[in-house]
GROMACS .gro file of C-alpha atoms in nm:
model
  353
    1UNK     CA    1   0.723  -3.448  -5.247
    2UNK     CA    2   0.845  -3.498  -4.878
    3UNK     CA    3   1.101  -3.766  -5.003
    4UNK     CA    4   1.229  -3.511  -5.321
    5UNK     CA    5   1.241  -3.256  -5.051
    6UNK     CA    6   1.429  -3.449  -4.783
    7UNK     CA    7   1.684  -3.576  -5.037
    8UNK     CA    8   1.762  -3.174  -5.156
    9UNK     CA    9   1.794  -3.043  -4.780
   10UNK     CA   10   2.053  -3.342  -4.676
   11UNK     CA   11   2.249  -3.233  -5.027
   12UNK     CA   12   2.228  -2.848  -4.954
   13UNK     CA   13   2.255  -2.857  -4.581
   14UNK     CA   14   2.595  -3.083  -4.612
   15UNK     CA   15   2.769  -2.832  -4.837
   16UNK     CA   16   2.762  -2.568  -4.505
   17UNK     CA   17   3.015  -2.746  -4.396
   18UNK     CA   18   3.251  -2.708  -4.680
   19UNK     CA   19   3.159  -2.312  -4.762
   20UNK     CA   20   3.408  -2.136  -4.533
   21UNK     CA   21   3.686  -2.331  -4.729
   22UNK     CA   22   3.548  -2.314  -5.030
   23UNK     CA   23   3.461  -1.924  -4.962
   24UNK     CA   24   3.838  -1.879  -4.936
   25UNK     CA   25   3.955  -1.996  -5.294
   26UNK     CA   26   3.602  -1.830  -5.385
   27UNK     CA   27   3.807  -1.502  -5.280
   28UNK     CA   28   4.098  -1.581  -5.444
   29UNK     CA   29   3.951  -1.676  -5.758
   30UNK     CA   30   3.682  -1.306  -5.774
   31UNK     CA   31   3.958  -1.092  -5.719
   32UNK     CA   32   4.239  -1.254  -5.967
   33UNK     CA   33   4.236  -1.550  -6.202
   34UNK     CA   34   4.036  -1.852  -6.342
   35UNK     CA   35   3.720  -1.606  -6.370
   36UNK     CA   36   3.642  -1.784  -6.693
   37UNK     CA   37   3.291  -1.812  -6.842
   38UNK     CA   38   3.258  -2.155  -6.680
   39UNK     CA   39   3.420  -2.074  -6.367
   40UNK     CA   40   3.296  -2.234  -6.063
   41UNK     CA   41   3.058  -2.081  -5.824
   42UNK     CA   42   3.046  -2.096  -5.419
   43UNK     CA   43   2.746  -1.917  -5.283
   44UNK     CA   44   2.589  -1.925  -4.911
   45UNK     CA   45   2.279  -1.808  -4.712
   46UNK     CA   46   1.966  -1.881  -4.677
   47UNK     CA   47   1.799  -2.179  -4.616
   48UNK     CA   48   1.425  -2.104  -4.733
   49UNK     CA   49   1.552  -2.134  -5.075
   50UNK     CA   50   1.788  -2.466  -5.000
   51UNK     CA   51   1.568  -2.711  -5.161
   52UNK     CA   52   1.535  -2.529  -5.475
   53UNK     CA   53   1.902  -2.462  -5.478
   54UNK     CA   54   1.982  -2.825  -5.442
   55UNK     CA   55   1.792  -2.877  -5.766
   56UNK     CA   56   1.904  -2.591  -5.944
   57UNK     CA   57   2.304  -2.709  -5.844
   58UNK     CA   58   2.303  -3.051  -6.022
   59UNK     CA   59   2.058  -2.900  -6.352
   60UNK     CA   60   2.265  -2.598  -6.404
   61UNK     CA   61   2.553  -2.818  -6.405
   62UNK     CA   62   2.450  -3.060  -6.663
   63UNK     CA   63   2.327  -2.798  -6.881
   64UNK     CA   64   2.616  -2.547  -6.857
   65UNK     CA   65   2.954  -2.736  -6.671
   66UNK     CA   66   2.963  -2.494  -6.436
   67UNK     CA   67   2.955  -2.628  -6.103
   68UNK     CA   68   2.789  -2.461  -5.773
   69UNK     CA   69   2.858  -2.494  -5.405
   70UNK     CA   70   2.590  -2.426  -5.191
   71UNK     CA   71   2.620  -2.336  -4.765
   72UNK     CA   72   2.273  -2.347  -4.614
   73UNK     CA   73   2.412  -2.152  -4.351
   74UNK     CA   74   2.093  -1.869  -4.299
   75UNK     CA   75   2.032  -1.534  -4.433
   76UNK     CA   76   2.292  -1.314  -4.192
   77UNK     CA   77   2.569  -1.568  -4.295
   78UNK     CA   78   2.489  -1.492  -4.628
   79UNK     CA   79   2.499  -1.159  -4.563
   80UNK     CA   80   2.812  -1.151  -4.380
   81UNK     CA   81   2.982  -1.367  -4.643
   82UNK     CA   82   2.925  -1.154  -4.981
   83UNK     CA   83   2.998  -0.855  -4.714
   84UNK     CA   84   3.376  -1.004  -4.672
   85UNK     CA   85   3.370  -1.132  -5.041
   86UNK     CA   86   3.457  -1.505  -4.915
   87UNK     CA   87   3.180  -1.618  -5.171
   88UNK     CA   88   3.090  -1.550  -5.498
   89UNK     CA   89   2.739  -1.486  -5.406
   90UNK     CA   90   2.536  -1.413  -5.070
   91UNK     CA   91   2.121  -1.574  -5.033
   92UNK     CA   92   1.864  -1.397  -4.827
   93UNK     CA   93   1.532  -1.377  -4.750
   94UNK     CA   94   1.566  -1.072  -4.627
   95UNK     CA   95   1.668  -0.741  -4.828
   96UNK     CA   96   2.011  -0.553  -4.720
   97UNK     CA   97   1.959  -0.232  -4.505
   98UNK     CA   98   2.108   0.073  -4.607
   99UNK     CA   99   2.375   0.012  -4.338
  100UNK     CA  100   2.435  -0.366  -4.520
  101UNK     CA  101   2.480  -0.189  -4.807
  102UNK     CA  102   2.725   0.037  -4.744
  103UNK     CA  103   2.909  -0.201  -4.555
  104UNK     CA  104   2.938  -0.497  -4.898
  105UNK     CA  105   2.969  -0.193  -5.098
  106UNK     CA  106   3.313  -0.097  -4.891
  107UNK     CA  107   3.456  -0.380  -5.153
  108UNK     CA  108   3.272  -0.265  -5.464
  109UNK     CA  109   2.888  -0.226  -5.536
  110UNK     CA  110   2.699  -0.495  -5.477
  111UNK     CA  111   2.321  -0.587  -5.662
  112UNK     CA  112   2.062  -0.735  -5.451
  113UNK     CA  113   1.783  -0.915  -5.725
  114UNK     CA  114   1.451  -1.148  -5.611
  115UNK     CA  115   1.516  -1.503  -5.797
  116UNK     CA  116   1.259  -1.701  -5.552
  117UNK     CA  117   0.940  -1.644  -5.390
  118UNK     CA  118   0.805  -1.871  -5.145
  119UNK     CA  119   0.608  -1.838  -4.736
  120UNK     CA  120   0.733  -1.822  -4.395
  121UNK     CA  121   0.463  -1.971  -4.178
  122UNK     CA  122   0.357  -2.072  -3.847
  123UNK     CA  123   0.371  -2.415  -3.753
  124UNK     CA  124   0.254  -2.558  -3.429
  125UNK     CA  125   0.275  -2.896  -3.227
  126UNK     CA  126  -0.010  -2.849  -2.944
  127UNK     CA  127  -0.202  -3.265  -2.854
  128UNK     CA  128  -0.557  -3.208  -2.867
  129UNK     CA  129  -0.594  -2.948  -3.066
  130UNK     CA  130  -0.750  -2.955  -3.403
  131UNK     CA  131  -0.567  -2.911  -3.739
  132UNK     CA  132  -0.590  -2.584  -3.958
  133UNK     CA  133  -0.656  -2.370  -3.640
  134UNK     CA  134  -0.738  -2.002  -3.773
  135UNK     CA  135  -0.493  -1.760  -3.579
  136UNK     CA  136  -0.458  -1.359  -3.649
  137UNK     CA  137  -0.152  -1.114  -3.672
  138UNK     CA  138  -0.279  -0.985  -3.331
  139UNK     CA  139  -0.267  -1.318  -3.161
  140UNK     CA  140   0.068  -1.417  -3.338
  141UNK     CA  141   0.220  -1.099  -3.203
  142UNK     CA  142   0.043  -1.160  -2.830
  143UNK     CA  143   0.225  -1.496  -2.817
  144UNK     CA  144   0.528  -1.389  -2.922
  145UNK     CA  145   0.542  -1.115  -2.691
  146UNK     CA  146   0.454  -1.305  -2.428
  147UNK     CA  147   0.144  -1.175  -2.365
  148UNK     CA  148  -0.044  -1.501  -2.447
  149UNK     CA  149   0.035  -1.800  -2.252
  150UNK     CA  150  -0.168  -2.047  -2.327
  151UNK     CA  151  -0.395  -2.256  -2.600
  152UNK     CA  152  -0.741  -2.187  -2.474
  153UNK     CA  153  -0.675  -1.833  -2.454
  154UNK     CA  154  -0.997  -1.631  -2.524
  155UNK     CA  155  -0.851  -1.479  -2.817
  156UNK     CA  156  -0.734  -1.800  -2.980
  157UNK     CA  157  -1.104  -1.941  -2.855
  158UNK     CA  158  -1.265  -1.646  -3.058
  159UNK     CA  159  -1.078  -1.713  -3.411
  160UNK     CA  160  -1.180  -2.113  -3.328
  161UNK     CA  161  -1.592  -2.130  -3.221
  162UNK     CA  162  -1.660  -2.459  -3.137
  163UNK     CA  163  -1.297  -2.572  -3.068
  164UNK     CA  164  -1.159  -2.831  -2.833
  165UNK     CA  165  -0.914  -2.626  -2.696
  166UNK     CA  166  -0.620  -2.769  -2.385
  167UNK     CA  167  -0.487  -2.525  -2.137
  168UNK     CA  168  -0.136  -2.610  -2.277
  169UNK     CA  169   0.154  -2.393  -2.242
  170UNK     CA  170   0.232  -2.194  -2.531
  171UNK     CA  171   0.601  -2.211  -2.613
  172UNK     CA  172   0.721  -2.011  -2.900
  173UNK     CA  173   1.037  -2.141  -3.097
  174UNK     CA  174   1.239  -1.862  -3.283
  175UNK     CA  175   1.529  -1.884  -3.529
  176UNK     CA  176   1.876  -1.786  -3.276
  177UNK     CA  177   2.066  -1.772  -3.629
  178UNK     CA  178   2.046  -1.429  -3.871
  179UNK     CA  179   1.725  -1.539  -4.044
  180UNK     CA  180   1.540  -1.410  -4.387
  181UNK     CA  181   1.226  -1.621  -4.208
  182UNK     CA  182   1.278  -1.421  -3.905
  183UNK     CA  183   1.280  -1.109  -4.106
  184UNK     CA  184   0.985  -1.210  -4.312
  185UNK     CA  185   0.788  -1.309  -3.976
  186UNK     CA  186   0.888  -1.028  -3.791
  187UNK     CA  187   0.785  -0.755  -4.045
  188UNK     CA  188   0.475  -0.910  -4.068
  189UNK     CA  189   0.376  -0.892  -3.690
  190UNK     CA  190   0.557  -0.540  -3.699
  191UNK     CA  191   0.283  -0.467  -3.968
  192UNK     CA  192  -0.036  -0.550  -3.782
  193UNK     CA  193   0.090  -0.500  -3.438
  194UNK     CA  194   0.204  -0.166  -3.332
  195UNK     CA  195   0.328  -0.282  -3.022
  196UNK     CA  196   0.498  -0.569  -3.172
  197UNK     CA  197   0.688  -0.331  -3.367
  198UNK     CA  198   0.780  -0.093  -3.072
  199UNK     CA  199   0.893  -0.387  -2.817
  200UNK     CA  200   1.113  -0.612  -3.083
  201UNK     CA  201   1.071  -0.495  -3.475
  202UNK     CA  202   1.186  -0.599  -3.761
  203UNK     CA  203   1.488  -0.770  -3.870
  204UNK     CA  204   1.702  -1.067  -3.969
  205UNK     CA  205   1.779  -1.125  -3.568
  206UNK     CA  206   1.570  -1.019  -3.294
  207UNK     CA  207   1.550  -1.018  -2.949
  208UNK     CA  208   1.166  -1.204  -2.851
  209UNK     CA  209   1.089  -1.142  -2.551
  210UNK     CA  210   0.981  -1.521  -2.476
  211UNK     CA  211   1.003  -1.881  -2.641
  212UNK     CA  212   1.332  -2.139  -2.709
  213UNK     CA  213   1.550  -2.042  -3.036
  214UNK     CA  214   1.670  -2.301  -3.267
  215UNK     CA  215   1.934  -2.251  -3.544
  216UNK     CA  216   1.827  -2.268  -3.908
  217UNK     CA  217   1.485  -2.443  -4.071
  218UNK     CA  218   1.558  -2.741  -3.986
  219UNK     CA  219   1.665  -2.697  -3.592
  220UNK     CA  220   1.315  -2.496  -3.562
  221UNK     CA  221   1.118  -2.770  -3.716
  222UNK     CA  222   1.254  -2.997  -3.473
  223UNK     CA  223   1.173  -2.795  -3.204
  224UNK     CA  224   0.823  -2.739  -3.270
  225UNK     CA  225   0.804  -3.149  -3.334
  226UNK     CA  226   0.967  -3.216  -3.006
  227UNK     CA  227   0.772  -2.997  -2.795
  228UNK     CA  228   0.422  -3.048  -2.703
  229UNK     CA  229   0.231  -2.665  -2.681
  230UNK     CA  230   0.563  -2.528  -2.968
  231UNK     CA  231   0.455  -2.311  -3.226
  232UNK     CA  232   0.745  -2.141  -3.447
  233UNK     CA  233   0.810  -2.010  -3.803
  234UNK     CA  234   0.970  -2.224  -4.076
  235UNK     CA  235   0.994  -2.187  -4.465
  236UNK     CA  236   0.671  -2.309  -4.625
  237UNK     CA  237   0.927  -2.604  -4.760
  238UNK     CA  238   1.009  -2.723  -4.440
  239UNK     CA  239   0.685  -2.698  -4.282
  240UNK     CA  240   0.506  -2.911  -4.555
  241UNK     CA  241   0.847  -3.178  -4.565
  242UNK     CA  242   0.802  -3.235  -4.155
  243UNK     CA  243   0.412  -3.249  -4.126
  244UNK     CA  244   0.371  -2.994  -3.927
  245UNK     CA  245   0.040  -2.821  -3.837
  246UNK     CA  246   0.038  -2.530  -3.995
  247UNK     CA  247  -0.255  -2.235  -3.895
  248UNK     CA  248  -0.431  -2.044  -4.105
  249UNK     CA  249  -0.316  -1.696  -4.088
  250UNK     CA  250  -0.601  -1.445  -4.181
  251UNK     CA  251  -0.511  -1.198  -4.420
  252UNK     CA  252  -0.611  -0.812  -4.464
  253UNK     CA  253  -0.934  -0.896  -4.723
  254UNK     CA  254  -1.033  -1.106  -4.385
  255UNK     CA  255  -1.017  -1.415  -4.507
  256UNK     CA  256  -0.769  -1.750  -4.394
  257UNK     CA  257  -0.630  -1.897  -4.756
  258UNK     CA  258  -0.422  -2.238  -4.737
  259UNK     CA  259  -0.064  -2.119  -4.700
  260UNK     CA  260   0.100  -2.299  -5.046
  261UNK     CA  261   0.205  -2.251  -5.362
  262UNK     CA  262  -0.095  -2.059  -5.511
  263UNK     CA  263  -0.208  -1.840  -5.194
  264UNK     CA  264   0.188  -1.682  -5.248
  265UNK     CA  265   0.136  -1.635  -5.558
  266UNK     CA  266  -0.210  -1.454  -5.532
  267UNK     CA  267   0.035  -1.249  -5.237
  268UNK     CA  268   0.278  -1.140  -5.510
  269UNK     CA  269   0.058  -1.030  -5.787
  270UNK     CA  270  -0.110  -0.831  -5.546
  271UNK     CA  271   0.215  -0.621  -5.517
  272UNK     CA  272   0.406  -0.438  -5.824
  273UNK     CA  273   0.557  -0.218  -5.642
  274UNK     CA  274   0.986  -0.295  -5.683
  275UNK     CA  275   1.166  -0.086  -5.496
  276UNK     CA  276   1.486   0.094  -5.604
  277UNK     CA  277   1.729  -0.188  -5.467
  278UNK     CA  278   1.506  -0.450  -5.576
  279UNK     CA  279   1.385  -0.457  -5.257
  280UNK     CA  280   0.969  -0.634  -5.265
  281UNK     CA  281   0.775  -0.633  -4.912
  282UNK     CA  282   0.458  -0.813  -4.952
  283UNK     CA  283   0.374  -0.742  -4.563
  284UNK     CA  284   0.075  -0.528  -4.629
  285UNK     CA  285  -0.126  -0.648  -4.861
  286UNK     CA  286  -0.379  -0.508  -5.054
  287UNK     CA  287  -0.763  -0.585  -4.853
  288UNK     CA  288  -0.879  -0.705  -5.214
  289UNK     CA  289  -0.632  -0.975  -5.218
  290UNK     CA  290  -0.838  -1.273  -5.050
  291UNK     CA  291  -0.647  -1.569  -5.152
  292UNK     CA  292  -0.302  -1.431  -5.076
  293UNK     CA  293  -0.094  -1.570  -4.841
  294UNK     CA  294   0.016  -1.279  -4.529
  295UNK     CA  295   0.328  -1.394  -4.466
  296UNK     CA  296   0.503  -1.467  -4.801
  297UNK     CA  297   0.849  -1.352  -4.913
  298UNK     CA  298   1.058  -1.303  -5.205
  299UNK     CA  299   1.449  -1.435  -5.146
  300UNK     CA  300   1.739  -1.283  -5.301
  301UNK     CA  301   2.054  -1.319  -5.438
  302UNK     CA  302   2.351  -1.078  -5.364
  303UNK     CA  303   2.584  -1.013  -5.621
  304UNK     CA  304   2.911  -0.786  -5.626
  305UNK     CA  305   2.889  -0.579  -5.985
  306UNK     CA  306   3.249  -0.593  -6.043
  307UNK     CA  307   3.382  -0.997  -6.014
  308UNK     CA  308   3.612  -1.224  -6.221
  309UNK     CA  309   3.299  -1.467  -6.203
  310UNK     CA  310   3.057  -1.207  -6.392
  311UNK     CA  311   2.998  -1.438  -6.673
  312UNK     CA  312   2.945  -1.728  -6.492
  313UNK     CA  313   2.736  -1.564  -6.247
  314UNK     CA  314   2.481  -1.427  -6.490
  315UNK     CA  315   2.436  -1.757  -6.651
  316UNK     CA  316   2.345  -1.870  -6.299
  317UNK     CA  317   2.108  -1.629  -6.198
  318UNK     CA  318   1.966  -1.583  -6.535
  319UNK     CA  319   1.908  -1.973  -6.528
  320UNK     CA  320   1.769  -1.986  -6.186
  321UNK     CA  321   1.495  -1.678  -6.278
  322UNK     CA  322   1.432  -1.849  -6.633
  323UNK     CA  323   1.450  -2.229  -6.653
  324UNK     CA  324   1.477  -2.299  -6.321
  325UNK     CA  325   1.157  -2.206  -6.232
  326UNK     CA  326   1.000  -2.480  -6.327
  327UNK     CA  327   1.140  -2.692  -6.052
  328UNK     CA  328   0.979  -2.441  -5.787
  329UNK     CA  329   0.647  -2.560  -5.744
  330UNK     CA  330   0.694  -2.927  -5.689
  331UNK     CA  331   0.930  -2.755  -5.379
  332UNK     CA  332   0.693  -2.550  -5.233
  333UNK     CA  333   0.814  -2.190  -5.449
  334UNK     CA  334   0.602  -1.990  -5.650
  335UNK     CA  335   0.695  -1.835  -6.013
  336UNK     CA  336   0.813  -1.539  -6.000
  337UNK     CA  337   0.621  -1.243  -6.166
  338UNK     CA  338   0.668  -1.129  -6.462
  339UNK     CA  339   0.773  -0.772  -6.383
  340UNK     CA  340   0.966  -0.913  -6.111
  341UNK     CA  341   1.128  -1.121  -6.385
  342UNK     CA  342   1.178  -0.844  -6.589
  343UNK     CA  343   1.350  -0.585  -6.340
  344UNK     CA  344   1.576  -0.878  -6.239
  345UNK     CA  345   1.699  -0.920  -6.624
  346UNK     CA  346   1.792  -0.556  -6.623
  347UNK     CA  347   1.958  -0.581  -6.275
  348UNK     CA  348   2.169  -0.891  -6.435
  349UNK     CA  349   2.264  -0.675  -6.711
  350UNK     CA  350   2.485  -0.405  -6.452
  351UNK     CA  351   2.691  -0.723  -6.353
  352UNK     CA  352   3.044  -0.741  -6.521
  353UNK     CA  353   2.908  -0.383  -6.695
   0.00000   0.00000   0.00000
């Protein structure tokens, strides 16, 4: 997996550098000619759902000749790209705010629709300490706040009985990029910690009040490797592709599932609630849901309604939440639902309409 996963970063990750030129025929192209069925396609965003989109890129193409170019370039990018309409399609982990939406609507409506699901997690580099230790949305929020400082803090020595514990520092690593993760991580803690949610909140970029920030997955991840005492928040992807530790997070049925592929998907059939933008949270989860993950998230694709590329597009999308499925849990994503599925065949429908 780790070698299947390393190969699709390096593919995704090198197309960032291309977007911003390729965003600019991308504009050309949406509002004039060559819209054609088979038109290319330049997206860019996120970079939870990189691997899969690396995979998706090269199958679409071979099945349908149309081609897509992919900048891993993080959720705000994303954002701020479909806003100015330099791509044909934004990524983010993260949904738009009413204020994000008003904004990319400025151009013409825009359609926000779930086409991955997959975890942010914790990951942590600390020498000495043992593997799979059990941490809380209390103590995540206490070292992120700055309130706990070290590993053998009594509240990290409660969730651990028994535990070798060193007095290392605690450094948190956060994402200095506009970050679906961050979002995803952040509306979590802002969740179970009230005071969390007073002192930073929720959304795509934050202001912690303590710790290092990296830019992207992939800077993170090498943070939290390279620093003895680091614990951050990566995709579930990356986490799994660098070795990292990873902590089990207890949930709200008190338990501490494995974060993977099946403890998100226990997370997202606990939820059915859609909301009228498309918009999922699966924040606060149900207390019967015991094997579901507390920190998963659905990532989306944004979409303008009215494009030269609306045929093209919905063969894309309606590919990536059909066939290309199948390719998600070999990369760390969960299927989606089948209601999720199901609202996001309607929402495909407005495009072009």
């Amino acid at each position: 997996m780790s070698k299947r996963l390393l190969s699709a970063l390096i593919a995704a990750l090198a197309l960032a550098v291309g977007v911003a030129a390729c965003g600019s025929s991308s504009d050309s192209s949406s509002s004039g000619s060559g819209g054609g069925s088979n038109s290319p396609l330049v997206g860019a965003g996120s970079t939870l759902v990189a691997p899969l989109m690396s995979k998706w890129q090269s199958d679409f193409a071979s099945k349908s000749e149309i081609t897509v170019t992919y900048g891993a370039i993080g959720s705000g990018g994303g954002i701020e790209q479909i806003t100015s309409r330099t791509v044909d399609f934004g990524a983010s982990d993260a949904p738009l705010t009413e204020e994000q939406f008003e904004e990319a609507d400025e151009q013409g409506e825009v359609e926000q629709i779930p086409w991955a699901l997959s975890g942010t997690v914790p990951a942590y580099n600390v020498s000495g300490a043992p593997k799979g230790l059990k941490l809380n949305g209390e103590v995540l929020a206490g070292i992120f706040l700055g309130d706990i400082t070290t590993w053998n803090d009594p509240a990290i020595a409660k969730l651990n009985p028994g535990a070798s514990l060193p007095s290392t520092k605690i450094t948190p690593v956060y994402r200095s990029d506009g970050s679906g993760d961050t979002y995803a991580f952040t509306n979590y803690l802002s969740t179970v910690s009230p005071e969390f949610k007073s002192k930073v909140g929720t959304s795509t970029q934050v202001k912690f009040p303590t710790g290092i920030g990296a830019e992207k997955n992939d800077g993170v991840a090498a943070a939290i490797g390279q620093t003895d005492g680091a614990i951050g928040y990566v995709g579930l992807a990356y986490a799994l592709s660098n070795e990292l530790s990873m902590p089990l997070v207890e949930n709200s049925a008190g338990s501490f599932p494995e974060p993977g592929v099946k403890s998100v998907e226990a997370a997202a059939a606990a939820v059915s609630k859609i909301g009228p933008n498309n918009e999922i949270s699966l924040a606060d989860l149900p207390s019967t849901a015991e094997g579901a993950y507390p920190i998963s998230t659905y990532t989306y694709v944004i979409v303008p309604l009215e494009t030269e590329k609306a045929d093209a597009l919905k063969k894309f999308i309606t590919y990536a939440i059909g066939p290309g499925q199948e390719y998600g849990p070999d990369l760390d994503f969960a299927p989606l639902p089948k209601h999720v599925v199901a609202a996001d065949k309607k929402a495909i429908a407005k495009i072009g309409g």
